[in-house]
Coordinates of C-alpha atoms and ligand atoms in Angstrom, one line a residue:
M1 CA 22.0 14.0 11.5
I2 CA 22.8 16.3 8.6
G3 CA 19.4 18.0 8.4
P4 CA 17.2 19.0 5.5
S5 CA 18.9 18.4 2.1
K6 CA 18.0 19.7 -1.4
L7 CA 17.4 17.6 -4.5
S8 CA 17.1 19.3 -7.9
D9 CA 13.9 18.5 -9.9
D10 CA 15.8 16.3 -12.4
A11 CA 17.7 14.3 -9.7
R12 CA 17.3 10.5 -9.8
I13 CA 16.4 8.4 -6.8
L14 CA 16.7 4.7 -6.6
G15 CA 14.0 3.1 -4.6
I16 CA 14.1 -0.5 -3.2
E17 CA 11.1 -2.4 -1.7
S18 CA 11.2 -5.8 -0.1
S19 CA 8.8 -5.7 2.9
C20 CA 6.6 -8.7 1.9
D21 CA 6.6 -10.8 -1.2
E22 CA 7.4 -8.4 -3.9
T23 CA 11.1 -7.5 -4.8
A24 CA 11.0 -4.1 -6.4
A25 CA 13.3 -1.4 -7.6
S26 CA 12.6 1.9 -9.3
V27 CA 14.1 5.1 -10.5
V28 CA 12.0 8.3 -10.0
T29 CA 12.6 12.1 -10.0
P30 CA 11.7 14.2 -6.9
T31 CA 8.6 15.4 -8.8
G32 CA 7.3 11.8 -9.1
A33 CA 8.3 11.0 -12.8
V34 CA 8.7 7.3 -12.9
L35 CA 11.7 6.5 -15.1
S36 CA 11.5 2.8 -14.3
S37 CA 9.6 0.4 -12.0
V38 CA 10.5 -3.3 -11.8
I39 CA 8.5 -5.7 -9.6
A40 CA 9.4 -9.3 -9.2
S41 CA 6.4 -11.0 -7.6
Q42 CA 6.8 -14.2 -5.6
E43 CA 3.1 -15.1 -5.8
A44 CA 3.8 -18.4 -7.5
F45 CA 6.2 -19.5 -4.8
H46 CA 3.7 -18.9 -2.0
A47 CA 0.4 -19.9 -3.7
Q48 CA 0.8 -23.6 -2.9
F49 CA 1.0 -22.7 0.8
G50 CA -2.1 -20.4 0.7
G51 CA -0.2 -17.4 2.1
V52 CA 3.3 -15.7 2.3
V53 CA 5.9 -18.0 3.9
P54 CA 8.4 -15.7 5.5
E55 CA 11.5 -18.0 5.0
I56 CA 10.7 -18.5 1.4
A57 CA 10.1 -14.7 0.9
S58 CA 13.5 -13.7 2.3
R59 CA 15.4 -16.3 0.4
R60 CA 13.7 -15.3 -2.9
H61 CA 14.4 -11.5 -2.2
A62 CA 18.1 -12.4 -1.7
E63 CA 18.2 -14.4 -5.0
V64 CA 16.7 -11.7 -7.2
I65 CA 17.4 -8.3 -5.6
T66 CA 20.6 -7.4 -7.5
A67 CA 19.0 -8.4 -10.9
V68 CA 15.9 -6.3 -10.1
V69 CA 18.0 -3.2 -9.2
E70 CA 20.1 -3.7 -12.3
E71 CA 17.0 -3.9 -14.5
A72 CA 15.5 -0.8 -12.9
L73 CA 18.7 1.2 -13.7
R74 CA 18.9 -0.2 -17.2
D75 CA 15.2 0.6 -17.9
A76 CA 15.7 4.2 -16.7
R77 CA 19.0 4.5 -18.7
T78 CA 20.6 5.5 -15.5
E79 CA 24.2 5.0 -14.4
P80 CA 24.8 4.7 -10.6
S81 CA 27.1 7.8 -10.9
T82 CA 24.0 9.9 -12.0
L83 CA 21.9 8.9 -8.9
S84 CA 21.4 11.3 -6.1
L85 CA 19.9 9.1 -3.4
I86 CA 18.9 5.6 -2.4
A87 CA 15.6 5.0 -0.5
V88 CA 14.5 1.7 1.0
T89 CA 11.6 0.5 3.1
N90 CA 12.7 -0.4 6.6
G91 CA 9.2 -1.3 8.0
P92 CA 6.6 -2.3 8.8
G93 CA 6.9 -5.8 7.2
L94 CA 8.5 -9.2 7.5
V95 CA 11.9 -8.6 9.2
G96 CA 13.7 -11.3 7.1
S97 CA 12.4 -9.7 3.9
L98 CA 13.1 -6.1 5.0
V99 CA 16.7 -7.0 5.9
V100 CA 17.5 -8.0 2.4
G101 CA 16.3 -4.7 0.9
A102 CA 18.0 -2.7 3.6
A103 CA 21.3 -4.6 3.3
A104 CA 21.3 -4.1 -0.5
A105 CA 20.5 -0.3 -0.2
K106 CA 23.3 0.1 2.4
A107 CA 25.8 -1.8 0.2
Y108 CA 24.9 0.2 -2.9
A109 CA 25.1 3.5 -0.9
L110 CA 28.6 2.6 0.3
A111 CA 29.8 1.3 -3.1
W112 CA 28.4 4.3 -5.0
N113 CA 29.1 6.9 -2.3
L114 CA 25.4 7.9 -2.1
P115 CA 23.2 9.0 0.8
V116 CA 20.5 6.6 1.9
V117 CA 17.1 7.1 3.6
A118 CA 14.9 4.5 5.4
V119 CA 11.2 4.9 4.5
N120 CA 8.0 3.8 6.3
H121 CA 6.0 1.6 4.0
V122 CA 2.7 3.1 4.9
E123 CA 4.0 6.7 4.2
A124 CA 5.3 5.3 0.9
H125 CA 1.9 4.1 -0.2
F126 CA 0.6 7.7 0.2
H127 CA 3.2 8.9 -2.2
A128 CA 1.9 6.7 -5.0
A129 CA -0.7 9.5 -5.5
F130 CA 2.0 11.8 -6.9
L131 CA 3.7 9.4 -9.3
H132 CA 3.3 10.1 -13.0
D133 CA 4.6 9.2 -16.5
P134 CA 7.7 11.3 -17.4
A135 CA 5.8 12.5 -20.5
A136 CA 2.9 13.9 -18.4
K137 CA 2.8 16.8 -16.0
P138 CA 2.8 15.9 -12.2
P139 CA -0.8 15.4 -10.9
D140 CA -2.3 18.5 -9.3
V141 CA -2.9 17.3 -5.7
A142 CA -4.1 20.1 -3.5
F143 CA -3.6 20.0 0.3
P144 CA -5.1 19.3 2.8
I145 CA -5.5 15.7 1.8
L146 CA -7.5 13.0 3.4
C147 CA -5.7 9.7 2.7
L148 CA -7.1 6.2 3.1
I149 CA -4.4 3.5 3.1
V150 CA -5.9 0.0 2.6
S151 CA -3.5 -2.8 2.4
G152 CA -2.8 -6.3 3.8
G153 CA -1.6 -4.9 7.1
H154 CA -3.2 -1.5 7.4
T155 CA -6.5 0.4 7.1
D156 CA -5.5 3.9 8.1
L157 CA -7.3 7.2 7.6
I158 CA -4.6 9.9 7.6
F159 CA -5.1 13.6 7.4
V160 CA -2.2 15.3 5.5
S161 CA -2.4 19.0 6.2
A162 CA 0.8 19.8 4.3
P163 CA 3.7 17.8 2.9
G164 CA 5.1 15.7 5.7
E165 CA 2.4 16.8 8.2
Y166 CA 0.4 13.7 9.1
E167 CA -2.4 13.0 11.6
L168 CA -3.7 9.5 12.0
L169 CA -7.5 9.9 12.4
G170 CA -8.5 6.2 12.5
C171 CA -7.3 2.7 11.9
T172 CA -8.6 -0.8 12.1
R173 CA -9.3 -2.3 15.5
D174 CA -8.8 -5.9 14.3
D175 CA -8.2 -7.1 10.7
A176 CA -7.0 -4.8 7.9
A177 CA -9.3 -4.7 4.9
G178 CA -6.9 -6.7 2.8
E179 CA -6.3 -9.2 5.5
A180 CA -10.1 -9.8 5.8
L181 CA -10.3 -10.3 2.0
D182 CA -7.4 -12.7 2.1
K183 CA -9.0 -14.8 4.9
V184 CA -12.4 -14.8 3.2
A185 CA -10.8 -15.9 0.0
R186 CA -9.3 -18.9 1.9
L187 CA -12.7 -19.7 3.5
L188 CA -14.3 -19.7 0.0
G189 CA -11.5 -21.8 -1.4
L190 CA -10.5 -19.0 -3.8
G191 CA -6.7 -19.3 -3.1
F192 CA -3.9 -16.7 -2.8
P193 CA -3.6 -13.8 -3.1
G194 CA -7.1 -13.3 -1.8
G195 CA -8.1 -9.8 -2.7
P196 CA -7.8 -10.2 -6.5
A197 CA -9.4 -13.7 -6.2
V198 CA -12.5 -12.3 -4.3
E199 CA -12.7 -9.5 -6.9
R200 CA -12.7 -12.0 -9.8
A201 CA -15.3 -14.3 -8.1
A202 CA -17.5 -11.3 -7.3
T203 CA -17.9 -10.4 -10.9
E204 CA -20.0 -13.5 -11.3
G205 CA -22.3 -13.0 -8.3
S206 CA -24.8 -10.5 -6.8
A207 CA -23.9 -8.3 -3.8
R208 CA -27.4 -8.9 -2.5
A209 CA -26.9 -12.7 -2.2
F210 CA -25.8 -12.7 1.4
P211 CA -26.7 -9.5 3.3
L212 CA -24.0 -8.7 5.9
P213 CA -24.3 -6.3 8.8
M214 CA -22.4 -3.1 8.4
P215 CA -19.7 -2.9 11.2
N216 CA -20.7 -0.4 13.9
V217 CA -17.5 1.2 15.3
P218 CA -17.4 4.5 17.1
G219 CA -15.2 7.4 15.9
L220 CA -13.2 7.0 12.7
D221 CA -11.9 3.5 13.3
F222 CA -12.7 0.4 11.3
S223 CA -13.4 -3.3 12.1
F224 CA -13.6 -6.2 9.7
A225 CA -13.3 -9.2 12.0
G226 CA -17.1 -9.4 12.7
L227 CA -17.9 -9.4 9.0
K228 CA -15.4 -12.1 8.3
S229 CA -16.8 -14.2 11.3
A230 CA -20.4 -13.8 10.0
L231 CA -19.3 -15.3 6.6
A232 CA -17.3 -18.0 8.4
R233 CA -20.3 -19.1 10.4
H234 CA -22.4 -19.3 7.2
V235 CA -19.7 -21.4 5.5
E236 CA -19.5 -23.7 8.6
S237 CA -23.3 -24.1 8.7
R238 CA -23.2 -25.4 5.1
G239 CA -20.7 -28.1 5.9
V240 CA -19.6 -28.4 2.3
L241 CA -20.0 -25.2 0.4
D242 CA -21.9 -25.4 -2.9
P243 CA -19.6 -23.8 -5.5
S244 CA -22.6 -22.0 -7.0
E245 CA -22.8 -20.0 -3.8
V246 CA -19.2 -18.7 -3.9
P247 CA -19.7 -15.7 -6.3
G248 CA -22.6 -14.3 -4.3
L249 CA -20.7 -14.6 -1.1
A250 CA -17.6 -13.0 -2.6
A251 CA -19.7 -10.2 -4.1
S252 CA -21.6 -9.6 -0.8
F253 CA -18.4 -9.5 1.3
Q254 CA -16.5 -7.2 -1.2
E255 CA -19.5 -4.8 -1.4
T256 CA -19.8 -4.6 2.4
V257 CA -16.1 -3.9 2.8
M258 CA -16.0 -1.2 0.1
R259 CA -19.1 0.5 1.4
T260 CA -17.8 0.4 5.0
L261 CA -14.5 2.0 3.8
W262 CA -16.4 4.7 1.9
L263 CA -18.9 5.5 4.7
R264 CA -16.1 5.9 7.3
T265 CA -14.1 8.0 4.8
L266 CA -17.2 10.2 4.3
D267 CA -17.4 10.7 8.1
A268 CA -13.8 12.0 8.1
V269 CA -14.5 14.2 5.0
K270 CA -17.4 15.9 6.8
V271 CA -15.2 16.7 9.8
R272 CA -12.0 17.7 8.1
R273 CA -13.1 19.1 4.7
P274 CA -10.1 18.1 2.7
A275 CA -9.3 19.5 -0.7
T276 CA -8.3 16.1 -2.1
L277 CA -9.1 12.5 -1.3
V278 CA -6.4 9.8 -1.9
V279 CA -7.0 6.1 -1.6
A280 CA -3.9 3.8 -2.0
G281 CA -2.5 0.4 -0.9
G282 CA -3.2 -3.0 -2.4
V283 CA -7.0 -3.0 -1.8
A284 CA -7.2 0.3 -3.8
A285 CA -6.4 -1.9 -6.9
N286 CA -10.0 -3.2 -6.6
A287 CA -12.2 -1.8 -9.4
R288 CA -15.3 -1.9 -7.2
L289 CA -13.5 0.2 -4.5
K290 CA -12.6 2.8 -7.2
Q291 CA -16.2 2.9 -8.4
V292 CA -17.7 3.3 -5.0
F293 CA -15.2 6.1 -4.1
A294 CA -15.6 7.8 -7.5
E295 CA -19.4 7.9 -7.2
G296 CA -19.2 9.2 -3.6
S297 CA -16.6 11.8 -4.1
A298 CA -18.2 13.1 -7.4
S299 CA -21.4 13.7 -5.5
L300 CA -19.4 15.9 -3.1
G301 CA -17.4 17.6 -5.8
L302 CA -14.3 16.3 -4.1
P303 CA -11.2 15.5 -6.3
L304 CA -10.3 11.8 -5.9
I305 CA -6.9 10.2 -6.6
V306 CA -6.6 6.4 -6.8
P307 CA -3.2 5.4 -8.3
P308 CA -3.2 2.9 -11.1
P309 CA -3.3 -0.7 -9.7
T310 CA 0.5 -1.3 -10.2
F311 CA 1.2 1.6 -7.9
C312 CA -1.5 0.6 -5.4
T313 CA 0.1 -2.8 -4.7
D314 CA 3.6 -2.9 -3.4
N315 CA 6.2 -1.2 -5.7
A316 CA 9.4 0.7 -5.3
A317 CA 8.4 3.9 -7.2
M318 CA 6.4 5.0 -4.2
V319 CA 9.3 4.2 -1.9
A320 CA 11.7 6.3 -4.0
L321 CA 9.4 9.3 -4.1
C322 CA 8.7 9.1 -0.4
G323 CA 12.5 8.8 0.1
A324 CA 12.9 12.1 -1.8
A325 CA 10.4 13.8 0.5
V326 CA 12.0 12.4 3.7
F327 CA 15.5 13.3 2.5
Q328 CA 14.5 16.9 1.8
R329 CA 12.7 17.1 5.2
R330 CA 15.3 15.5 7.5
G331 CA 18.4 14.6 5.5
P332 CA 20.1 11.2 5.0
D333 CA 20.1 8.3 7.6
P334 CA 23.2 6.8 9.0
T335 CA 24.0 3.5 7.3
D336 CA 23.4 1.5 10.5
F337 CA 19.6 2.0 10.5
D338 CA 17.5 -1.0 11.6
V339 CA 14.4 -2.7 10.2
F340 CA 11.1 -3.1 12.1
S341 CA 8.2 -5.5 11.8
A342 CA 6.0 -2.9 13.3
L343 CA 6.3 0.9 13.0
P344 CA 3.8 3.7 14.0
S345 CA 1.7 4.8 11.1
P346 CA 2.3 8.4 9.8
G347 CA 0.8 10.8 12.3
E348 CA 0.2 8.2 15.0
R349 CA 0.4 9.7 18.4
A350 CA 2.8 8.1 20.9
D351 CA 0.0 7.6 23.4
T352 CA -2.2 5.6 21.1
Ligands
LIG401 O1 -0.2 -2.9 -0.4 P1 -0.1 -4.3 -0.6 O2 0.4 -4.9 -1.9 O3 0.8 -5.0 0.5 C1 0.8 -4.6 1.9 O4 1.3 -3.5 2.2 O5 0.1 -5.3 2.7 O6 -1.5 -4.9 -0.2 C2 -1.8 -6.3 -0.3 C3 -3.2 -6.5 0.0 C4 -3.6 -8.0 0.1 O7 -4.4 -8.2 1.2 C5 -4.3 -8.2 -1.2 O8 -5.3 -9.3 -1.1 C6 -5.0 -6.9 -1.4 O9 -4.1 -5.9 -1.1 N1 -5.4 -6.7 -2.9 C7 -6.6 -6.5 -3.3 C8 -6.5 -6.4 -4.7 N2 -5.2 -6.5 -5.1 C9 -4.5 -6.7 -3.9 N3 -7.8 -6.5 -2.6 C10 -8.9 -6.3 -3.4 N4 -8.9 -6.3 -4.7 C11 -7.8 -6.3 -5.4 N5 -7.8 -6.2 -6.8
LIG402 ZN1 2.1 -2.3 0.9

């Protein structure tokens, strides 16, 4: 290991993301200016199967990854010779998908004689909070930060006392929030991807249509499986669901999930007294989540950062910026690094 390495503020980092069903590449600076961000979604290829098919995902990544990287460099008017670093997600995610991004990053690093760093996808989601338009100043994000990552695979409450200093305070004991939304979308016949489909259906319904019990979990953990089962039992009891009931069920479920996320975050705020609250990950693209958190944090006078929706869902700009931080903290990785379907969340203790 070479150890901590410096990057100048105007250095350019190429980020590559392929952990699930988005092939993405981006060029950012170490201060988070996004010079380009290209995302090739595979949504249409998986929709007919009602979820991500791993074999299709990896094939599709392999088909488009070089074109996506070339487009990101072109959009950023960046030649490979002016890059300083390549960053790539190496987990958690679908192994066959991760391998494509990792192999591409290693090949580019060797061909262009650049250092490479492997990045944890959950840590990358946190870095979306620092991304900004090159014409704007970097956002002022004061530490300590309480960060909620809500995605398809994770519901993690992470305390970030200083850059790179993480402590996992709580996580889900069963389904992640996004996973529960995806399953409920399927139950309600709303299709894939589920979170946006539930959000769309909910706009037509009342959150009071179907009262759901708030999950009762000790400590700072979450649970969404009980909520999902309550809704499943209701749908089963109906036999055939009347389509007019769907918007109310979607709105009720969405509301209970967002309120649960806020109330648990509030518990952590009271204990840890952060200077900033960050919410990121795919579910943070939800407008109702943003509203609930904006109202709650405003009543506490607590600054809140929810990245724009395109930087909440999977993207490579967050990977590139996270890579810059990791590189400056611990230096480059050897080019034989592996990929992992599961990885500890940032700040997760070895004994948990
Ligand atoms: O971060 P992400 O793109 O991928 C993972 O790392 O998992 O998150 C995907 C999750 C999916 O469960 C998807 O249904 C959910 O985020 N999601 C949403 C919205 N957009 C994506 N959930 C609620 N409302 C949305 N607008
Ligand atoms: Zn993600």
